[in-house]
Coordinates of C-alpha atoms and ligand atoms in Angstrom, one line a residue:
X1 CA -11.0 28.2 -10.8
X2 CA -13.4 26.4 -12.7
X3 CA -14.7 23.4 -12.4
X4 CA -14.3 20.7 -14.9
X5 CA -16.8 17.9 -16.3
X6 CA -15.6 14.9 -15.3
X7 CA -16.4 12.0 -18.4
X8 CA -17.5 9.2 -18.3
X9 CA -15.7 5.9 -17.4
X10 CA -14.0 4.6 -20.3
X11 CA -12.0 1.6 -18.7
X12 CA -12.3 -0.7 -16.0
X13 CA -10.7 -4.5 -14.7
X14 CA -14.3 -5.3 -14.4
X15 CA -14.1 -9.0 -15.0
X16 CA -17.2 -11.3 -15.0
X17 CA -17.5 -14.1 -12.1
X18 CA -17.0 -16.7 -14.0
X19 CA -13.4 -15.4 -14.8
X20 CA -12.8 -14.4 -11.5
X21 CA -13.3 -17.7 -10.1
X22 CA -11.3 -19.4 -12.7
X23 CA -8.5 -17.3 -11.8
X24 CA -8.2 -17.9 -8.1
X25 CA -8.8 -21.6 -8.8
X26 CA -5.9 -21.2 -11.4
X27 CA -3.5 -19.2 -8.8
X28 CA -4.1 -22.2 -6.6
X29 CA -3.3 -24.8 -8.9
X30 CA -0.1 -22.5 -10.1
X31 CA 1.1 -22.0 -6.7
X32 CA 0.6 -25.3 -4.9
X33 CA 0.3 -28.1 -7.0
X34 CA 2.1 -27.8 -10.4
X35 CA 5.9 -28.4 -10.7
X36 CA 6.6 -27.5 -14.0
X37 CA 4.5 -23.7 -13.7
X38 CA 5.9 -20.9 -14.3
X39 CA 6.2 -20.5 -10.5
X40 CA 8.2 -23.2 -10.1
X41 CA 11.5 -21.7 -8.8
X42 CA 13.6 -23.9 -11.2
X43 CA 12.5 -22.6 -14.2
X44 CA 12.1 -19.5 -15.6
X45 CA 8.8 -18.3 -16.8
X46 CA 7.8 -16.6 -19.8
X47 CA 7.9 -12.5 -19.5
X48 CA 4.4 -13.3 -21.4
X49 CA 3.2 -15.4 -19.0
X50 CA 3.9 -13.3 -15.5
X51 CA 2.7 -10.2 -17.0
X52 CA -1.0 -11.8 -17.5
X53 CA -0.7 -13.2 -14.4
X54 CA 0.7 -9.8 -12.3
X55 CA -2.1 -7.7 -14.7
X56 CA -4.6 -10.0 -13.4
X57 CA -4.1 -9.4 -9.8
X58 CA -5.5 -5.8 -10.2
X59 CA -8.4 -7.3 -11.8
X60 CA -8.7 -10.4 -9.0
X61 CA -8.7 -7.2 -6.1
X62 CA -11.4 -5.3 -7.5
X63 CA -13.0 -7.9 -8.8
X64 CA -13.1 -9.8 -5.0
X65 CA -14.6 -6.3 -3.9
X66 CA -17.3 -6.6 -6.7
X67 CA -18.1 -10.3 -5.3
X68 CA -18.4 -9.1 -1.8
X69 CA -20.2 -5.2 -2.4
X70 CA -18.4 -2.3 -2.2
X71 CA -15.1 -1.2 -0.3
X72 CA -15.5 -1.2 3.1
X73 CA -13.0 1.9 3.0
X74 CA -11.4 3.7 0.6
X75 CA -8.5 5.3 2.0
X76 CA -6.7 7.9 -0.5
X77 CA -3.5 9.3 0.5
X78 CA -0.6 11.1 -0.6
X79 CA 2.5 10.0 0.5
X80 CA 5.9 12.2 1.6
X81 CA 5.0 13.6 4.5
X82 CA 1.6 12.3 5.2
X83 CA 1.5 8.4 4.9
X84 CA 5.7 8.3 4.5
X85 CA 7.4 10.3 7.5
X86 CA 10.7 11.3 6.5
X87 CA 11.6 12.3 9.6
X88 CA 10.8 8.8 11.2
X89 CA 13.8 7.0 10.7
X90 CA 12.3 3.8 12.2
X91 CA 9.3 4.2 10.3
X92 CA 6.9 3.4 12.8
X93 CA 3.4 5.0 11.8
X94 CA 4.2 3.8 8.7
X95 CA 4.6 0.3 10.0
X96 CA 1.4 0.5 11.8
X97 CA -0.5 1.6 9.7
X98 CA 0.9 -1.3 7.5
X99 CA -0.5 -3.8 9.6
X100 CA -3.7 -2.3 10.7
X101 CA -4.4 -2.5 7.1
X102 CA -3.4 -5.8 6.3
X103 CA -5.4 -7.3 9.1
X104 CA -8.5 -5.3 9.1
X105 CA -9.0 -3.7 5.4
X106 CA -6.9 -5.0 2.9
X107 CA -9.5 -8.0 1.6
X108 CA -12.6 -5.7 1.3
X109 CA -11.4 -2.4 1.2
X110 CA -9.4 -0.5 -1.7
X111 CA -5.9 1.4 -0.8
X112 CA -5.4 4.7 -3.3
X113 CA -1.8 6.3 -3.3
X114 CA -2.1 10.1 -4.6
X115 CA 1.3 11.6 -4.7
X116 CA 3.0 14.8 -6.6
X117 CA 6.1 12.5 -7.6
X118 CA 6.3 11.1 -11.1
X119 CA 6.1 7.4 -11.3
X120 CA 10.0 7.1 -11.6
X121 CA 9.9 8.7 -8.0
X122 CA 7.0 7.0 -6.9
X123 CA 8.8 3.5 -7.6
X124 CA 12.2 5.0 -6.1
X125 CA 10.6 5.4 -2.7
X126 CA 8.7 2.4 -2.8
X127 CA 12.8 0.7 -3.0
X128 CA 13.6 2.9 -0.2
X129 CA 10.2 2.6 2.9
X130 CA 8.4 0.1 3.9
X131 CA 6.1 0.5 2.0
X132 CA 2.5 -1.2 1.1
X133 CA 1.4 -2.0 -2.5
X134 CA -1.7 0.1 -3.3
X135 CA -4.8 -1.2 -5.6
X136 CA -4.8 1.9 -7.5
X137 CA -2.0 4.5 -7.9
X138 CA -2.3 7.9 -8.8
X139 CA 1.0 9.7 -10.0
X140 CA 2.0 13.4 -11.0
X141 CA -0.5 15.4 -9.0
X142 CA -3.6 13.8 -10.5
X143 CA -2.5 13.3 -14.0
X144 CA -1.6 9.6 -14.5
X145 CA -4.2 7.2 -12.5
X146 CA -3.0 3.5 -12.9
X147 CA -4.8 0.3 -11.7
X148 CA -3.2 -2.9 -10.1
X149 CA 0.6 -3.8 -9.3
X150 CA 1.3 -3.6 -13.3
X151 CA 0.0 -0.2 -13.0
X152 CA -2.6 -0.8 -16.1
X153 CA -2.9 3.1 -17.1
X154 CA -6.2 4.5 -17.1
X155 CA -6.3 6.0 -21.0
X156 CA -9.9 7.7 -20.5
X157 CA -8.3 10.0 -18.5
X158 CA -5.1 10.9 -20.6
X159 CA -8.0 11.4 -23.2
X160 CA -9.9 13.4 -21.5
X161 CA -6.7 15.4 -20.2
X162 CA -5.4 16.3 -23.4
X163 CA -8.1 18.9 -23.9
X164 CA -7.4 22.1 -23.8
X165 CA -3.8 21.2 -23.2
X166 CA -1.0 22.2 -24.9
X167 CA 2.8 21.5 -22.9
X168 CA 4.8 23.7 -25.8
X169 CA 2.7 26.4 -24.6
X170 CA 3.4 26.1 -21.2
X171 CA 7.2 26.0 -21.6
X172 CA 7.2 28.8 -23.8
X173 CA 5.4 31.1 -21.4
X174 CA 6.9 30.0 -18.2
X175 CA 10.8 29.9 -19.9
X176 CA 9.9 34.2 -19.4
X177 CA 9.8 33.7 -15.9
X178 CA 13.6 33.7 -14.2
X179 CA 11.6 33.2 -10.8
X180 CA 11.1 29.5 -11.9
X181 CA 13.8 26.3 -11.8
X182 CA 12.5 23.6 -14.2
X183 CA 12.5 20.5 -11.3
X184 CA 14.4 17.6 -13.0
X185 CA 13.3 15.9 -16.8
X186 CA 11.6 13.1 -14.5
X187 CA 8.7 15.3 -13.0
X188 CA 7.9 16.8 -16.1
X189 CA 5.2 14.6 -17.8
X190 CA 2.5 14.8 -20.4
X191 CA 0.3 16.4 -18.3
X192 CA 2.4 18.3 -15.7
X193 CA 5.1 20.8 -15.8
X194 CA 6.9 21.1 -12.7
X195 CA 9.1 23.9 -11.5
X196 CA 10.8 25.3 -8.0
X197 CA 10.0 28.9 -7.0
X198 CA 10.8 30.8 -4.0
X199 CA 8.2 31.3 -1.3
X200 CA 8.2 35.1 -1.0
X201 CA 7.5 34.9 -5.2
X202 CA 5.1 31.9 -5.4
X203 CA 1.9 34.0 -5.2
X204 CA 2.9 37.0 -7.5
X205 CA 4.5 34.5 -10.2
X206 CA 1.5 32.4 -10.2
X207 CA -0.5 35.4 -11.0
X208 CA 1.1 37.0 -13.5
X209 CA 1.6 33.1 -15.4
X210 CA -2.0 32.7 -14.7
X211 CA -3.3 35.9 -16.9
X212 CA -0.2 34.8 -19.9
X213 CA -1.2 31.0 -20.5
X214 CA -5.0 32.3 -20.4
X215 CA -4.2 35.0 -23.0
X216 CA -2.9 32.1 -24.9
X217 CA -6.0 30.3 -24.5
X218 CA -4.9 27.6 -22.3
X219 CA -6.8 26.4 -19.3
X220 CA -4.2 25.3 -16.5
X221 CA -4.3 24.7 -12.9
X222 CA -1.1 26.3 -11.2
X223 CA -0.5 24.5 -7.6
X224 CA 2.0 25.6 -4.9
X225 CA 3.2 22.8 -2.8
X226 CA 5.6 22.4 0.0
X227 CA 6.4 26.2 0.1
X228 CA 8.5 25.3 -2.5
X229 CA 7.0 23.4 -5.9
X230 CA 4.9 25.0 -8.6
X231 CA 3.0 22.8 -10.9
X232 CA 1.0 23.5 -13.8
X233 CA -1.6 20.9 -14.9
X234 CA -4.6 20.9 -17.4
X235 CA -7.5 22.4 -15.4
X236 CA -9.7 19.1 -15.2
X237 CA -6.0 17.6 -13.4
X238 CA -5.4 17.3 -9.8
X239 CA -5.4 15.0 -7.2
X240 CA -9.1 16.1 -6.2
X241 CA -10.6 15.6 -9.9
X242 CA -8.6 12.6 -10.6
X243 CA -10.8 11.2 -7.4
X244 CA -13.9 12.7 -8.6
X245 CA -13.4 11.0 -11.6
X246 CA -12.9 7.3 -9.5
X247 CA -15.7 7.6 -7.3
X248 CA -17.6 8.1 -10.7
X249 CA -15.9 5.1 -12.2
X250 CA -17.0 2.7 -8.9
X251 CA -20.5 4.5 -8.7
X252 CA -20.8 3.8 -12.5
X253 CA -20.1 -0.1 -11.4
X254 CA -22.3 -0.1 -8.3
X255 CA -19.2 0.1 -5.7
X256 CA -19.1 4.0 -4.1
X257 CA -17.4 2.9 -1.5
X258 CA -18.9 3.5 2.0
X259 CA -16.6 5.4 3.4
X260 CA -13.6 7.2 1.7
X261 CA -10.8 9.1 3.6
X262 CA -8.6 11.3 2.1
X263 CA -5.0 12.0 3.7
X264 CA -2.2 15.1 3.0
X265 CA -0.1 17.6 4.1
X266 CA 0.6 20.0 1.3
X267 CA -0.9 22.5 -1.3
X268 CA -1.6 19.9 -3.6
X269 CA -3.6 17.8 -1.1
X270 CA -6.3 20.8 -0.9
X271 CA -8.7 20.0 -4.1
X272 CA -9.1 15.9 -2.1
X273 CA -11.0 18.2 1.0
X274 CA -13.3 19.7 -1.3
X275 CA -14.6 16.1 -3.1
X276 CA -18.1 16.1 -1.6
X277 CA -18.9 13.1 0.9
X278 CA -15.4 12.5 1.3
X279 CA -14.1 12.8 5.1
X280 CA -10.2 13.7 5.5
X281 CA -7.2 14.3 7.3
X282 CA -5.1 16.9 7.5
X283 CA -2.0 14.9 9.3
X284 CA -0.5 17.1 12.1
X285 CA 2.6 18.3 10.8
X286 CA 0.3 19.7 7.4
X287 CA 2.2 22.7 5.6
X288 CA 1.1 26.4 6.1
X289 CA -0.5 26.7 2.6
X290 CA -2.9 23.5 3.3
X291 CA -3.7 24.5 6.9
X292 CA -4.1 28.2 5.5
X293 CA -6.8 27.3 2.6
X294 CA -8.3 24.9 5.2
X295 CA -9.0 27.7 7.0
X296 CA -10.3 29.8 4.1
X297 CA -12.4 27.3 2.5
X298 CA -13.7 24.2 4.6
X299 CA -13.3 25.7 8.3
X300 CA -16.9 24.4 9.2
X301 CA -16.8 20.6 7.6
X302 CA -17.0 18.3 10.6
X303 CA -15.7 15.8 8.2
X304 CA -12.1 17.2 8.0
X305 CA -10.0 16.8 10.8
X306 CA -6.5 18.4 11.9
X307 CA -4.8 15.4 13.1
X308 CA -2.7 16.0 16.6
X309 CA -0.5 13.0 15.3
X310 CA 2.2 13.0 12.6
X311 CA 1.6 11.0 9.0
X312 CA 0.2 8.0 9.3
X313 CA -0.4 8.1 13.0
X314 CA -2.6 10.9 11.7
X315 CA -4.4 8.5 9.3
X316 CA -4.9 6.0 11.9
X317 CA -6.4 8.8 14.1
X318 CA -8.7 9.3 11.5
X319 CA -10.2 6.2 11.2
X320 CA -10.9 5.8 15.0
X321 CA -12.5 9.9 14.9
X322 CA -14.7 8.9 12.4
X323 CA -15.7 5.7 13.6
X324 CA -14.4 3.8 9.8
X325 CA -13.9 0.9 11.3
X326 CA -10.7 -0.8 13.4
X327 CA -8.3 1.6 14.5
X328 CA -5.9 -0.3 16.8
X329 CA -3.1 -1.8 14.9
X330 CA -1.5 -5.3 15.3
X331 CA 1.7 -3.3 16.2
X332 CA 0.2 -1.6 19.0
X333 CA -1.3 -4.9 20.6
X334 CA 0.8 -5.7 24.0
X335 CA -1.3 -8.1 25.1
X336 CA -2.3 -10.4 22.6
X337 CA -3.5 -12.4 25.2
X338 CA -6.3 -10.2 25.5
X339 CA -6.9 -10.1 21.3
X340 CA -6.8 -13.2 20.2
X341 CA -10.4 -14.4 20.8
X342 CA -11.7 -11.1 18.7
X343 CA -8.8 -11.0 16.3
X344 CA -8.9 -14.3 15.2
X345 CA -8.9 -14.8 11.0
X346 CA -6.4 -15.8 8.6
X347 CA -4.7 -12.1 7.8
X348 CA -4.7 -11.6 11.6
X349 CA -2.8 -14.7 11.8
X350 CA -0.1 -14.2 8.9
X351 CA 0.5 -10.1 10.0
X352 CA 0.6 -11.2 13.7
X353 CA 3.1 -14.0 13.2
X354 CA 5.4 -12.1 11.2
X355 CA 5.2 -9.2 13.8
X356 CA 6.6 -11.8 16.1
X357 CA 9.2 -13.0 13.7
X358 CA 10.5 -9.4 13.2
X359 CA 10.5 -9.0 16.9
X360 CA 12.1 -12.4 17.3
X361 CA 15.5 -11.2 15.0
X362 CA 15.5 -7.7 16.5
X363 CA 15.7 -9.3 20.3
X364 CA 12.3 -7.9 21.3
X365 CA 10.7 -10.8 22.7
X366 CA 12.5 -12.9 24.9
X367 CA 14.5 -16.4 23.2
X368 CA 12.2 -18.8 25.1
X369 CA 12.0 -22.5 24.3
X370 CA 8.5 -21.6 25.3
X371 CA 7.7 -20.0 21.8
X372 CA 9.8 -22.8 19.9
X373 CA 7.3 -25.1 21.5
X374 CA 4.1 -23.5 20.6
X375 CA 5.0 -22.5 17.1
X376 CA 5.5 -25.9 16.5
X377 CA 2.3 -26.7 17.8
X378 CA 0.8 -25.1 15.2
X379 CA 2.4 -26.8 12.7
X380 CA 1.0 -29.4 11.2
X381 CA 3.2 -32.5 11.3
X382 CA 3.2 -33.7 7.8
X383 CA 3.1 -29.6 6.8
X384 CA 5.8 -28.5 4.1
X385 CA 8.0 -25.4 3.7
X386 CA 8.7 -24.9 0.2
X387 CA 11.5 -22.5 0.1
X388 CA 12.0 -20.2 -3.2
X389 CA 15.3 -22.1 -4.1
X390 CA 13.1 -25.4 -4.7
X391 CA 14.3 -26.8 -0.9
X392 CA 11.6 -28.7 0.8
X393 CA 11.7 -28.9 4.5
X394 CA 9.4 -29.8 7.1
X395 CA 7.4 -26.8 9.2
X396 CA 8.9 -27.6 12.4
X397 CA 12.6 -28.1 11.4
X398 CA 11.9 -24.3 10.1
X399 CA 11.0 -23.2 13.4
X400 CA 13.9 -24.7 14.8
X401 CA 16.2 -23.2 12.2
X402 CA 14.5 -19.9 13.8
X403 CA 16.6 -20.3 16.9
X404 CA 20.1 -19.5 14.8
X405 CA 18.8 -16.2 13.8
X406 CA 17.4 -14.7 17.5
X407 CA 18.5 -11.3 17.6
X408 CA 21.0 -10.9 14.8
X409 CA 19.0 -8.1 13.8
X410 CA 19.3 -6.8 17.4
X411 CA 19.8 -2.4 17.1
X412 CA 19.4 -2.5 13.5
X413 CA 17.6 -1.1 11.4
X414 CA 15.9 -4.7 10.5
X415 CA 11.4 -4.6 9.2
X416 CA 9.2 -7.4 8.5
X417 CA 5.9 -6.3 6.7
X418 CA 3.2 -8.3 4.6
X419 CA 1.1 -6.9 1.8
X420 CA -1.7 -7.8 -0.2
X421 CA -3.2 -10.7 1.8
X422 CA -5.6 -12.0 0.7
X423 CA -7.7 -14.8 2.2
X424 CA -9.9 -17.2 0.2
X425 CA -11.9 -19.7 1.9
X426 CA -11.0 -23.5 0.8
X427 CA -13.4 -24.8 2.6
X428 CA -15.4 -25.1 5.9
X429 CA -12.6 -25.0 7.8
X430 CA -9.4 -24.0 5.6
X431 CA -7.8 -20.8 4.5
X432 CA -5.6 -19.8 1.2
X433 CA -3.8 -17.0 2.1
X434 CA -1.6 -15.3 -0.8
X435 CA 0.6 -12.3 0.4
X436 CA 3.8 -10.7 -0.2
X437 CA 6.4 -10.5 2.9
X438 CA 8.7 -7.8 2.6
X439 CA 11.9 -7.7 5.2
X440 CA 14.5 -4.4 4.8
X441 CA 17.3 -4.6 6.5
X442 CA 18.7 -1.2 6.5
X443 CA 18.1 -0.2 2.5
X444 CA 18.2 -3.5 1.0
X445 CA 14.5 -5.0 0.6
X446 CA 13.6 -8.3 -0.7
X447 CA 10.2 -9.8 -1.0
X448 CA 8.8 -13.4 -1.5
X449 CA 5.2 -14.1 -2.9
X450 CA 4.1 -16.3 0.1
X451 CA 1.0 -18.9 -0.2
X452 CA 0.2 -20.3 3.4
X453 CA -2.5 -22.6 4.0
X454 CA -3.7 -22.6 7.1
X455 CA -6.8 -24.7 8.6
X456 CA -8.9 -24.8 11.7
X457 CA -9.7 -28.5 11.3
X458 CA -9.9 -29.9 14.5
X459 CA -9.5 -27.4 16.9
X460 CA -11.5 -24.8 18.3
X461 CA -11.2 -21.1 18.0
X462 CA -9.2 -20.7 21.4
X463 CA -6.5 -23.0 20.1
X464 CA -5.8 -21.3 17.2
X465 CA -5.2 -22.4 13.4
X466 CA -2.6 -24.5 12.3
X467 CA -0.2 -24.3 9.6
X468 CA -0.4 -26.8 6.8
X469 CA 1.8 -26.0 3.8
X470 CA 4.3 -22.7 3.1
X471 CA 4.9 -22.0 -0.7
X472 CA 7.5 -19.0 -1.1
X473 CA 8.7 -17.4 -4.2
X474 CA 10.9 -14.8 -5.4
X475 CA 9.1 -12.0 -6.4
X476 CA 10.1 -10.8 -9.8
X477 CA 12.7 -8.0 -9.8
X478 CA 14.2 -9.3 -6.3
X479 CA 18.6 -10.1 -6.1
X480 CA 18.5 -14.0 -5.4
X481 CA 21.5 -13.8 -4.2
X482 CA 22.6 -13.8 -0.1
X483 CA 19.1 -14.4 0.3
X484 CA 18.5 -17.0 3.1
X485 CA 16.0 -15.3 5.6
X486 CA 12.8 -16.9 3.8
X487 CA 14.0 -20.2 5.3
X488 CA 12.6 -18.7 8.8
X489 CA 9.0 -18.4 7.3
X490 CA 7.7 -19.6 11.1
X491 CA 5.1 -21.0 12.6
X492 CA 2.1 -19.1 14.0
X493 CA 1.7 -15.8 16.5
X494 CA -1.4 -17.5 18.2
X495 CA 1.3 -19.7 19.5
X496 CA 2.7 -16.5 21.0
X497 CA -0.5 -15.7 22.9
X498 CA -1.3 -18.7 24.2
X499 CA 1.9 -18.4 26.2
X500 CA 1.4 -15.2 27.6
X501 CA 3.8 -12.1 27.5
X502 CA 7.0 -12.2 29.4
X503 CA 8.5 -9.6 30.7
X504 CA 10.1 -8.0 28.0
X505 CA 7.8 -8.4 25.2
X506 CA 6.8 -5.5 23.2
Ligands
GLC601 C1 6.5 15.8 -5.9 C2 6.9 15.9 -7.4 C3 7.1 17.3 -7.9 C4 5.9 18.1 -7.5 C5 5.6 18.1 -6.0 C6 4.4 18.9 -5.6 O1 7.5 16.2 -5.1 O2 8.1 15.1 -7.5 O3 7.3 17.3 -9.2 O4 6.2 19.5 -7.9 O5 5.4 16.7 -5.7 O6 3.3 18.5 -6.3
MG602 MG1 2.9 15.5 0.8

């Protein structure tokens, strides 16, 4: 194969500080002090409006990594059957590694999704996991890269893909193959044509396809995935040039990450591995073809590993081999007793307490008055729930509404996940904290943009932070209806630890 140039960088959400700061003072003002915003759940905002705001999210992420250096960790990874299990019904590694990120990466690190599915099936299996919102999204095996939750499309590389490129070619040579099935009109995109071929023909197909779109002076990349999916991309495609071509976009802008860690399973994962610098996993239950050009190609990089764990198990092994920083996750905690001195920040605290609350629905923690007690503790008294319907309560009749809803989600199929928090220091001694919490019960998910602050006034470390003020609102796109489970926002997890663990928690 050869090996393509990659261009320049032709876009970025680089953003000067001046900007940046004037949009997280503007978010604040938005989310906790204006009643006629946009955000205000009685009225309905602008399209206008929330798509500058939404688009500007991407830019506030990045941007907070250019204010504080570099990612910490750049973690690339593709997604069915390495960070998504699909055999994990529960979807427990997935879970954990939700949470691990959330609390330990997620303000100064950068998350990269780099799957084979088409964004159409990218956003369909978003609706169905529980899954976590990534800063940058790259779609149809390394042909669409997209930045930010509006997924802002990245047009210096559809330019520089278009060269050398041309799809009428590719369907008129490949329509003389009977071996191939055309996948459905969704997966086929500018840059990728996608068909299904059987194992037994994959390697003689791609050969003889190979030699007829070079006669016709095309230069393609022909990818076997899965031991079942043949796709054909513009040579300078792929999931492991599409990286090469961000870690020149963040080295252009000062921020190569320290670490980056790329994550897959299947044929198409192969070209991450050979990125220079870059360490990876191969996640346990990896296909035949990966494991099979592993062992042709990068046999003797210490920097790849074979996990011994399944999907994102795997990824969390990773992290711990390689020393890239926290590797236990919230979810695995069973004493928090033990944690909470080392733990203790604002994303610890909002993942941790909705761990509990999760727990506290499905019956996994015992229905002590002993919990009631602390979470109110850490409410403050004059602190206000705002719930998405406009309903104002105070924070501790929420924790008492908590007690209706012990276990109803007791042997169900019932998750509780945050995304995208992000911290920002009010002052001294106070904490913004902006997140999205997700709950799915069984394959319904809703989601409600969540603004917490919480403060450390007065109290030392050991007794934890208090909540002052909850601001929820739907997130656009989510049923409003039957929705009443954002009443139980909480109190705090610290509360659980200074209790202690009885018998049957965790
Ligand atoms: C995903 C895509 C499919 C592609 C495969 C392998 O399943 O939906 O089009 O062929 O990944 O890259
Ligand atoms: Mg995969």
């Amino acid at each position: 194969m050869k090996k393509a140039s990659v261009q320049e960088p032709k876009f970025w959400c680089a953003e000067p500080i001046e900007t940046q700061l004037l949009w997280r003072v503007l978010l604040f003002l938005v989310f906790l002090h204006l009643p006629s915003s946009p955000f205000h759940p009685q009225s309905t905002p602008p399209p206008h409006f929330l798509s500058t705001v939404f688009a500007s999210e991407a830019s506030i992420k990045i941007t907070m990594n250019q204010l504080s250096g570099a990612a910490r960790l750049m973690i690339v990874s593709d997604l069915d059957h390495t960070m998504v299990d699909h055999h994990d019904s529960e979807n427990l590694s997935l879970l954990r590694f939700n949470a691990l990120w959330e609390s330990n990466y997620r303000h100064n690190s950068l998350l990269v999704f780099s799957t084979g599915r088409s964004p159409t099936l990218y956003k369909q299996l978003r609706k169905e996991k529980p899954m976590l919102t990534p800063d940058i999204t790259i779609t149809s095996v390394g042909t669409e890269i997209t930045y930010g939750n509006s997924m802002v499309p990245d047009d210096g590389w559809v330019e520089f893909l278009n060269q050398k490129w041309d799809k009428n070619i590719v369907s008129e040579e490949t329509s003389k193959f009977p071996e191939l099935t055309l996948q459905s009109e969704t997966e086929q995109r500018p840059h990728k044509v996608s068909f299904y071929v059987q194992k037994d023909k994959a390697q003689d197909v791609m050969k003889a396809l190979s030699a007829c779109l070079e006669a016709r002076g095309l230069d393609v990349k022909i990818i076997y995935s899965g031991g079942m999916d043949l796709d054909i991309l513009p040579q300078g495609a792929g999931k492991g040039q599409a990286l090469a071509y961000l870690l020149k976009k963040l080295k252009a802008t000062d921020k190569l990450p320290n670490n980056t860690l790329a994550c897959g399973d299947s044929g198409n994962d192969a070209e991450l591995f050979s990125i220079p610098d870059v360490y990876g996993v191969m996640v346990s239950n990896a296909q035949e073809e990966l494991l099979h050009w592993h062992a042709a190609n990068a046999k003797d990089n210490p920097k790849i590993i074979h996990a011994t764990e399944r999907c994102a198990a795997g990824i969390i092994q990773a992290i711990g081999h390689f020393h890239l920083g926290p590797s236990t996750s919230p979810r695995d905690v069973t004493d928090l007793m033990d944690s909470k001195m080392e733990k203790f920040d604002p994303s610890y605290e909002v993942v941790r307490f909705y761990l509990f609350y999760e727990r506290w629905r499905r019956a996994e923690v015992e229905n002590s008055e002993l919990y009631m007690a602390n979470l109110k503790a850490v409410c403050c008294a004059s602190g206000v729930f705002v719930h998405p319907s406009g309903i104002e309560q105070p924070l501790c009749d929420c924790v008492n509404s908590l007690r209706t809803c012990y276990g109803d989600k007791q042997g169900k199929q019932f998750w509780v996940w945050v995304d995208q928090v992000l911290p920002a220091q009010i002052d001294s001694h106070s904490w913004l904290v902006k997140f999205k919490k997700w709950e799915q019960s069984g394959d319904k998910q809703q989601c409600c943009l969540t603004t917490v602050v919480l403060s450390s006034k007065d109290a030392s470390v050991e007794e934890g932070l208090t909540w002052m003020h909850v601001h929820q609102t739907w997130l656009d796109g989510t049923d409003h209806n039957n929705q009443t489970t954002c009443l139980y926002f909480g109190g705090s997890a610290t509360a659980m630890a200074e209790i202690g663990r009885p018998a049957s928690f965790y």
